[in-house]
Every structure is written in C-alpha cells, then in structure tokens.
Amino acid sequence: MSTLVVLPQMAIALAIDRVASRTPLSPDQRVVQALSRLTFGARPGDVERVRKLGVGAFIAQQLDPDSIDDSALIKRLEKLPTLNQSTPTLAEQYNPPKPSPTPTPAQNVATAMTSEPTMTVEAKPSPSPATPAKPTPTPKNPQMVITELQRAKLLRAVYSERQLNEVVVDFGRIISASTAIRMRRVG
C-alpha cells in the first residue's frame, strides 16, 4: 500500500478512536476501570463488591487506608520473620562473616623476617565455668531476606484490602530502586 492510502486510513482510525473514547462508560465498565487503575487487578468478588458499594465510595474508602481492616494480610505477613527485624539485626544474622584477608607473599616474608623463633610455652587460661563462651551464631542464608520481601510484596498485592495504598507504595519502591541504581552507575 502506498502512503497516500495508509495515512488517510490512520487518520480515520484515530478519529473513530477519539469518538469511541468520548462515549460514557457503562456502570460495569466504570467498576472494572477503577479496579484496574487503582488496584493490582480485580480479585474474585471485587467487581461485585465495588458495584454494590459504588465507584465513588470505593475510591473514597481507598483514599483513607487507615479506615480499612487489613487483619487478614497482617496475619499472613506475621509468618515472615525478617520483615519486623531491625537493620542491625538483619545484618548480624543474615550477612555471612567476612573472611580475613589472605596475606600476600610479601607480607608472609616480612612477618617471617621480623618474628624470632622461640621455644616458650605459654600457660593457657583455665575456662571459667561461670561464664561459658558464647558461640558465634551461624549466619542465616542472606537470600532469605530477599525471598521474604518478594513474598510480602505478593501477599500485599493479593490479600490487602488497602489496594490503592499498596499500589502507591510499590510505585515508590520502584522509583527508589531505579534512582539508587542510577546513582551507583553515575557515582
């Protein structure tokens, strides 16, 4: 097809699309549109609930997330222990211990030259029975923190009644993460 034929057809298609977008939505279409734009998507029963409540009331409810009972989600999130731990606790429990740096051959030679071989025996201190030595806790798998964050995001998307709040918070996390990545590249 020549461009003389394609351009008018594209113009007609755009005009029809504009007219179609001006036609008012049916009540069911408004419900589906609200759910698709303000939530992670319609869950079973959401369309009927919003239809019964009304789109305006649903939006007003979502704009006041503190008024929405989210106990079902909270019960599920409680099963993820890393979510409520402080950053220092996470760093202590989930970061593997850093290995001591391996001395370079030059450092080995320097140490050997400065130390004098001696045959002394040092007395070992007797262990005190009152204060047993604390064993170093074995670090937990650091991937568990990431896995639980991913599970929490999915649980919030599926089970939270505060859908608009979760969508906005998720958007903020995405912006923060992409900004941090850009800053690492630049800096």
PDB file of C-alpha atoms in Angstrom:
ATOM      1  CA  MET A   1       0.000   0.000   0.000  1.00  0.00           C
ATOM      2  CA  SER A   2       1.181   3.473  -0.721  1.00  0.00           C
ATOM      3  CA  THR A   3       1.491   6.103   1.963  1.00  0.00           C
ATOM      4  CA  LEU A   4      -1.291   8.066   0.260  1.00  0.00           C
ATOM      5  CA  VAL A   5      -3.718   5.274   1.140  1.00  0.00           C
ATOM      6  CA  VAL A   6      -2.316   4.423   4.587  1.00  0.00           C
ATOM      7  CA  LEU A   7      -2.273   7.958   6.009  1.00  0.00           C
ATOM      8  CA  PRO A   8      -5.991   8.653   5.458  1.00  0.00           C
ATOM      9  CA  GLN A   9      -6.853   5.246   6.926  1.00  0.00           C
ATOM     10  CA  MET A  10      -4.775   6.025  10.014  1.00  0.00           C
ATOM     11  CA  ALA A  11      -6.496   9.404  10.374  1.00  0.00           C
ATOM     12  CA  ILE A  12      -9.919   7.760  10.168  1.00  0.00           C
ATOM     13  CA  ALA A  13      -8.903   5.130  12.727  1.00  0.00           C
ATOM     14  CA  LEU A  14      -7.687   7.841  15.119  1.00  0.00           C
ATOM     15  CA  ALA A  15     -10.910   9.827  14.660  1.00  0.00           C
ATOM     16  CA  ILE A  16     -13.024   6.751  15.391  1.00  0.00           C
ATOM     17  CA  ASP A  17     -10.888   6.018  18.451  1.00  0.00           C
ATOM     18  CA  ARG A  18     -11.427   9.579  19.746  1.00  0.00           C
ATOM     19  CA  VAL A  19     -15.185   9.313  19.308  1.00  0.00           C
ATOM     20  CA  ALA A  20     -15.203   5.913  20.994  1.00  0.00           C
ATOM     21  CA  SER A  21     -13.270   7.297  23.956  1.00  0.00           C
ATOM     22  CA  ARG A  22     -15.845  10.084  24.411  1.00  0.00           C
ATOM     23  CA  THR A  23     -18.733   7.716  24.854  1.00  0.00           C
ATOM     24  CA  PRO A  24     -19.553   7.328  28.535  1.00  0.00           C
ATOM     25  CA  LEU A  25     -18.659   4.093  30.235  1.00  0.00           C
ATOM     26  CA  SER A  26     -21.348   1.759  31.472  1.00  0.00           C
ATOM     27  CA  PRO A  27     -21.523   1.272  35.259  1.00  0.00           C
ATOM     28  CA  ASP A  28     -19.804  -2.118  34.973  1.00  0.00           C
ATOM     29  CA  GLN A  29     -17.082  -0.631  32.768  1.00  0.00           C
ATOM     30  CA  ARG A  30     -16.509   2.111  35.363  1.00  0.00           C
ATOM     31  CA  VAL A  31     -16.135  -0.541  38.076  1.00  0.00           C
ATOM     32  CA  VAL A  32     -13.622  -2.537  36.021  1.00  0.00           C
ATOM     33  CA  GLN A  33     -11.741   0.645  35.074  1.00  0.00           C
ATOM     34  CA  ALA A  34     -11.499   1.744  38.722  1.00  0.00           C
ATOM     35  CA  LEU A  35     -10.261  -1.676  39.793  1.00  0.00           C
ATOM     36  CA  SER A  36      -7.677  -1.858  37.015  1.00  0.00           C
ATOM     37  CA  ARG A  37      -6.306   1.631  37.695  1.00  0.00           C
ATOM     38  CA  LEU A  38      -6.439   1.767  41.491  1.00  0.00           C
ATOM     39  CA  THR A  39      -5.519  -1.811  42.415  1.00  0.00           C
ATOM     40  CA  PHE A  40      -3.239  -4.617  41.335  1.00  0.00           C
ATOM     41  CA  GLY A  41      -6.243  -6.007  39.454  1.00  0.00           C
ATOM     42  CA  ALA A  42      -9.680  -7.341  40.222  1.00  0.00           C
ATOM     43  CA  ARG A  43      -9.741 -10.302  42.577  1.00  0.00           C
ATOM     44  CA  PRO A  44     -12.651 -12.717  42.853  1.00  0.00           C
ATOM     45  CA  GLY A  45     -15.591 -10.806  44.295  1.00  0.00           C
ATOM     46  CA  ASP A  46     -14.095  -7.320  43.814  1.00  0.00           C
ATOM     47  CA  VAL A  47     -16.323  -6.343  40.878  1.00  0.00           C
ATOM     48  CA  GLU A  48     -19.476  -7.261  42.792  1.00  0.00           C
ATOM     49  CA  ARG A  49     -18.251  -5.523  45.961  1.00  0.00           C
ATOM     50  CA  VAL A  50     -17.383  -2.270  44.133  1.00  0.00           C
ATOM     51  CA  ARG A  51     -20.605  -2.408  42.136  1.00  0.00           C
ATOM     52  CA  LYS A  52     -22.572  -2.708  45.403  1.00  0.00           C
ATOM     53  CA  LEU A  53     -20.504  -0.035  47.171  1.00  0.00           C
ATOM     54  CA  GLY A  54     -20.290   2.347  44.205  1.00  0.00           C
ATOM     55  CA  VAL A  55     -17.167   3.582  42.439  1.00  0.00           C
ATOM     56  CA  GLY A  56     -17.122   6.924  44.277  1.00  0.00           C
ATOM     57  CA  ALA A  57     -17.448   5.284  47.689  1.00  0.00           C
ATOM     58  CA  PHE A  58     -14.785   2.715  46.753  1.00  0.00           C
ATOM     59  CA  ILE A  59     -12.349   5.485  45.780  1.00  0.00           C
ATOM     60  CA  ALA A  60     -13.114   7.425  48.974  1.00  0.00           C
ATOM     61  CA  GLN A  61     -12.515   4.275  51.011  1.00  0.00           C
ATOM     62  CA  GLN A  62      -9.199   3.571  49.266  1.00  0.00           C
ATOM     63  CA  LEU A  63      -8.062   7.161  49.881  1.00  0.00           C
ATOM     64  CA  ASP A  64      -8.430   6.532  53.639  1.00  0.00           C
ATOM     65  CA  PRO A  65      -6.445   3.301  54.106  1.00  0.00           C
ATOM     66  CA  ASP A  66      -6.452   3.546  57.912  1.00  0.00           C
ATOM     67  CA  SER A  67     -10.217   3.007  57.885  1.00  0.00           C
ATOM     68  CA  ILE A  68      -9.856  -0.354  56.101  1.00  0.00           C
ATOM     69  CA  ASP A  69      -9.454  -3.575  58.105  1.00  0.00           C
ATOM     70  CA  ASP A  70      -6.390  -5.405  56.809  1.00  0.00           C
ATOM     71  CA  SER A  71      -6.098  -8.072  59.524  1.00  0.00           C
ATOM     72  CA  ALA A  72      -6.132 -10.962  57.017  1.00  0.00           C
ATOM     73  CA  LEU A  73      -2.973  -9.585  55.395  1.00  0.00           C
ATOM     74  CA  ILE A  74      -1.315  -8.832  58.724  1.00  0.00           C
ATOM     75  CA  LYS A  75      -1.775 -12.464  59.845  1.00  0.00           C
ATOM     76  CA  ARG A  76      -0.051 -13.667  56.686  1.00  0.00           C
ATOM     77  CA  LEU A  77       2.810 -11.160  56.991  1.00  0.00           C
ATOM     78  CA  GLU A  78       3.480 -12.258  60.591  1.00  0.00           C
ATOM     79  CA  LYS A  79       4.739 -15.573  59.190  1.00  0.00           C
ATOM     80  CA  LEU A  80       7.677 -13.716  57.588  1.00  0.00           C
ATOM     81  CA  PRO A  81      10.072 -13.058  60.495  1.00  0.00           C
ATOM     82  CA  THR A  82      12.575 -10.853  58.681  1.00  0.00           C
ATOM     83  CA  LEU A  83      10.003  -8.119  57.978  1.00  0.00           C
ATOM     84  CA  ASN A  84       9.923  -6.946  61.600  1.00  0.00           C
ATOM     85  CA  GLN A  85      13.644  -7.176  62.333  1.00  0.00           C
ATOM     86  CA  SER A  86      15.825  -4.102  62.581  1.00  0.00           C
ATOM     87  CA  THR A  87      18.544  -3.452  60.032  1.00  0.00           C
ATOM     88  CA  PRO A  88      21.398  -4.160  62.505  1.00  0.00           C
ATOM     89  CA  THR A  89      19.749  -7.467  63.466  1.00  0.00           C
ATOM     90  CA  LEU A  90      19.365  -8.441  59.820  1.00  0.00           C
ATOM     91  CA  ALA A  91      22.985  -7.515  59.125  1.00  0.00           C
ATOM     92  CA  GLU A  92      24.193  -9.560  62.091  1.00  0.00           C
ATOM     93  CA  GLN A  93      22.081 -12.651  61.442  1.00  0.00           C
ATOM     94  CA  TYR A  94      21.988 -12.817  57.662  1.00  0.00           C
ATOM     95  CA  ASN A  95      25.346 -11.479  56.485  1.00  0.00           C
ATOM     96  CA  PRO A  96      27.975 -14.171  56.188  1.00  0.00           C
ATOM     97  CA  PRO A  97      31.108 -13.443  58.231  1.00  0.00           C
ATOM     98  CA  LYS A  98      33.742 -11.656  56.235  1.00  0.00           C
ATOM     99  CA  PRO A  99      36.796 -13.825  55.663  1.00  0.00           C
ATOM    100  CA  SER A 100      40.047 -12.469  56.990  1.00  0.00           C
ATOM    101  CA  PRO A 101      42.194 -11.104  54.200  1.00  0.00           C
ATOM    102  CA  THR A 102      44.735 -13.557  52.847  1.00  0.00           C
ATOM    103  CA  PRO A 103      48.251 -12.233  53.395  1.00  0.00           C
ATOM    104  CA  THR A 104      50.240 -11.534  50.273  1.00  0.00           C
ATOM    105  CA  PRO A 105      53.584 -13.326  49.727  1.00  0.00           C
ATOM    106  CA  ALA A 106      55.402 -10.088  50.567  1.00  0.00           C
ATOM    107  CA  GLN A 107      53.556  -9.858  53.896  1.00  0.00           C
ATOM    108  CA  ASN A 108      54.414 -13.506  54.650  1.00  0.00           C
ATOM    109  CA  VAL A 109      58.106 -12.818  54.068  1.00  0.00           C
ATOM    110  CA  ALA A 110      58.007  -9.650  56.183  1.00  0.00           C
ATOM    111  CA  THR A 111      56.305 -11.491  59.041  1.00  0.00           C
ATOM    112  CA  ALA A 112      58.785 -14.358  58.875  1.00  0.00           C
ATOM    113  CA  MET A 113      61.762 -11.973  58.960  1.00  0.00           C
ATOM    114  CA  THR A 114      60.526  -9.960  61.945  1.00  0.00           C
ATOM    115  CA  SER A 115      59.471 -12.850  64.155  1.00  0.00           C
ATOM    116  CA  GLU A 116      62.096 -14.754  66.086  1.00  0.00           C
ATOM    117  CA  PRO A 117      61.568 -18.464  66.608  1.00  0.00           C
ATOM    118  CA  THR A 118      61.297 -19.209  70.315  1.00  0.00           C
ATOM    119  CA  MET A 119      60.565 -22.314  72.302  1.00  0.00           C
ATOM    120  CA  THR A 120      58.434 -20.858  75.069  1.00  0.00           C
ATOM    121  CA  VAL A 121      55.289 -22.448  76.384  1.00  0.00           C
ATOM    122  CA  GLU A 122      52.563 -20.102  77.478  1.00  0.00           C
ATOM    123  CA  ALA A 123      50.085 -21.110  80.126  1.00  0.00           C
ATOM    124  CA  LYS A 124      46.548 -21.341  78.869  1.00  0.00           C
ATOM    125  CA  PRO A 125      43.941 -19.613  80.994  1.00  0.00           C
ATOM    126  CA  SER A 126      41.526 -22.049  82.552  1.00  0.00           C
ATOM    127  CA  PRO A 127      37.992 -21.704  81.262  1.00  0.00           C
ATOM    128  CA  SER A 128      35.659 -20.129  83.774  1.00  0.00           C
ATOM    129  CA  PRO A 129      32.610 -22.315  84.415  1.00  0.00           C
ATOM    130  CA  ALA A 130      30.515 -19.284  85.421  1.00  0.00           C
ATOM    131  CA  THR A 131      30.738 -17.586  82.020  1.00  0.00           C
ATOM    132  CA  PRO A 132      30.682 -20.061  79.159  1.00  0.00           C
ATOM    133  CA  ALA A 133      31.975 -18.754  75.878  1.00  0.00           C
ATOM    134  CA  LYS A 134      29.271 -17.509  73.553  1.00  0.00           C
ATOM    135  CA  PRO A 135      29.346 -19.401  70.305  1.00  0.00           C
ATOM    136  CA  THR A 136      29.241 -17.246  67.228  1.00  0.00           C
ATOM    137  CA  PRO A 137      25.805 -17.687  65.697  1.00  0.00           C
ATOM    138  CA  THR A 138      25.954 -19.282  62.316  1.00  0.00           C
ATOM    139  CA  PRO A 139      24.775 -16.805  59.726  1.00  0.00           C
ATOM    140  CA  LYS A 140      21.455 -17.495  58.083  1.00  0.00           C
ATOM    141  CA  ASN A 141      21.003 -17.534  54.328  1.00  0.00           C
ATOM    142  CA  PRO A 142      21.057 -13.871  53.163  1.00  0.00           C
ATOM    143  CA  GLN A 143      18.790 -14.796  50.247  1.00  0.00           C
ATOM    144  CA  MET A 144      16.014 -15.430  52.789  1.00  0.00           C
ATOM    145  CA  VAL A 145      15.641 -11.672  53.368  1.00  0.00           C
ATOM    146  CA  ILE A 146      15.118 -11.040  49.640  1.00  0.00           C
ATOM    147  CA  THR A 147      12.762 -14.007  49.336  1.00  0.00           C
ATOM    148  CA  GLU A 148      10.621 -12.789  52.222  1.00  0.00           C
ATOM    149  CA  LEU A 149      10.475  -9.264  50.757  1.00  0.00           C
ATOM    150  CA  GLN A 150       9.251 -10.725  47.469  1.00  0.00           C
ATOM    151  CA  ARG A 151       6.673 -12.865  49.287  1.00  0.00           C
ATOM    152  CA  ALA A 152       5.471  -9.851  51.246  1.00  0.00           C
ATOM    153  CA  LYS A 153       5.012  -7.840  48.049  1.00  0.00           C
ATOM    154  CA  LEU A 154       2.957 -10.640  46.515  1.00  0.00           C
ATOM    155  CA  LEU A 155       0.894 -11.119  49.686  1.00  0.00           C
ATOM    156  CA  ARG A 156       0.137  -7.389  49.797  1.00  0.00           C
ATOM    157  CA  ALA A 157      -0.912  -7.359  46.146  1.00  0.00           C
ATOM    158  CA  VAL A 158      -3.217 -10.340  46.598  1.00  0.00           C
ATOM    159  CA  TYR A 159      -4.634 -10.049  50.120  1.00  0.00           C
ATOM    160  CA  SER A 160      -4.541  -6.367  51.102  1.00  0.00           C
ATOM    161  CA  GLU A 161      -7.836  -4.526  51.202  1.00  0.00           C
ATOM    162  CA  ARG A 162      -5.810  -1.287  51.037  1.00  0.00           C
ATOM    163  CA  GLN A 163      -5.071  -1.792  47.351  1.00  0.00           C
ATOM    164  CA  LEU A 164      -4.534   1.852  46.347  1.00  0.00           C
ATOM    165  CA  ASN A 165      -2.104   2.325  49.227  1.00  0.00           C
ATOM    166  CA  GLU A 166      -0.178  -0.791  48.191  1.00  0.00           C
ATOM    167  CA  VAL A 167      -0.029   0.347  44.541  1.00  0.00           C
ATOM    168  CA  VAL A 168       1.328   3.767  45.561  1.00  0.00           C
ATOM    169  CA  VAL A 169       3.879   2.261  47.980  1.00  0.00           C
ATOM    170  CA  ASP A 170       5.014  -0.221  45.328  1.00  0.00           C
ATOM    171  CA  PHE A 171       5.422   2.631  42.844  1.00  0.00           C
ATOM    172  CA  GLY A 172       7.556   4.489  45.397  1.00  0.00           C
ATOM    173  CA  ARG A 173       9.751   1.422  45.903  1.00  0.00           C
ATOM    174  CA  ILE A 174      10.268   1.113  42.153  1.00  0.00           C
ATOM    175  CA  ILE A 175      11.247   4.792  41.869  1.00  0.00           C
ATOM    176  CA  SER A 176      13.636   4.500  44.841  1.00  0.00           C
ATOM    177  CA  ALA A 177      15.269   1.374  43.469  1.00  0.00           C
ATOM    178  CA  SER A 178      15.732   2.811  39.988  1.00  0.00           C
ATOM    179  CA  THR A 179      17.162   6.025  41.460  1.00  0.00           C
ATOM    180  CA  ALA A 180      19.618   4.023  43.573  1.00  0.00           C
ATOM    181  CA  ILE A 181      20.710   2.024  40.529  1.00  0.00           C
ATOM    182  CA  ARG A 182      21.247   5.216  38.512  1.00  0.00           C
ATOM    183  CA  MET A 183      23.217   6.782  41.376  1.00  0.00           C
ATOM    184  CA  ARG A 184      25.526   3.740  41.525  1.00  0.00           C
ATOM    185  CA  ARG A 185      26.174   3.996  37.795  1.00  0.00           C
ATOM    186  CA  VAL A 186      26.927   7.723  37.977  1.00  0.00           C
ATOM    187  CA  GLY A 187      28.824   7.720  41.250  1.00  0.00           C
TER     188      GLY A 187
END
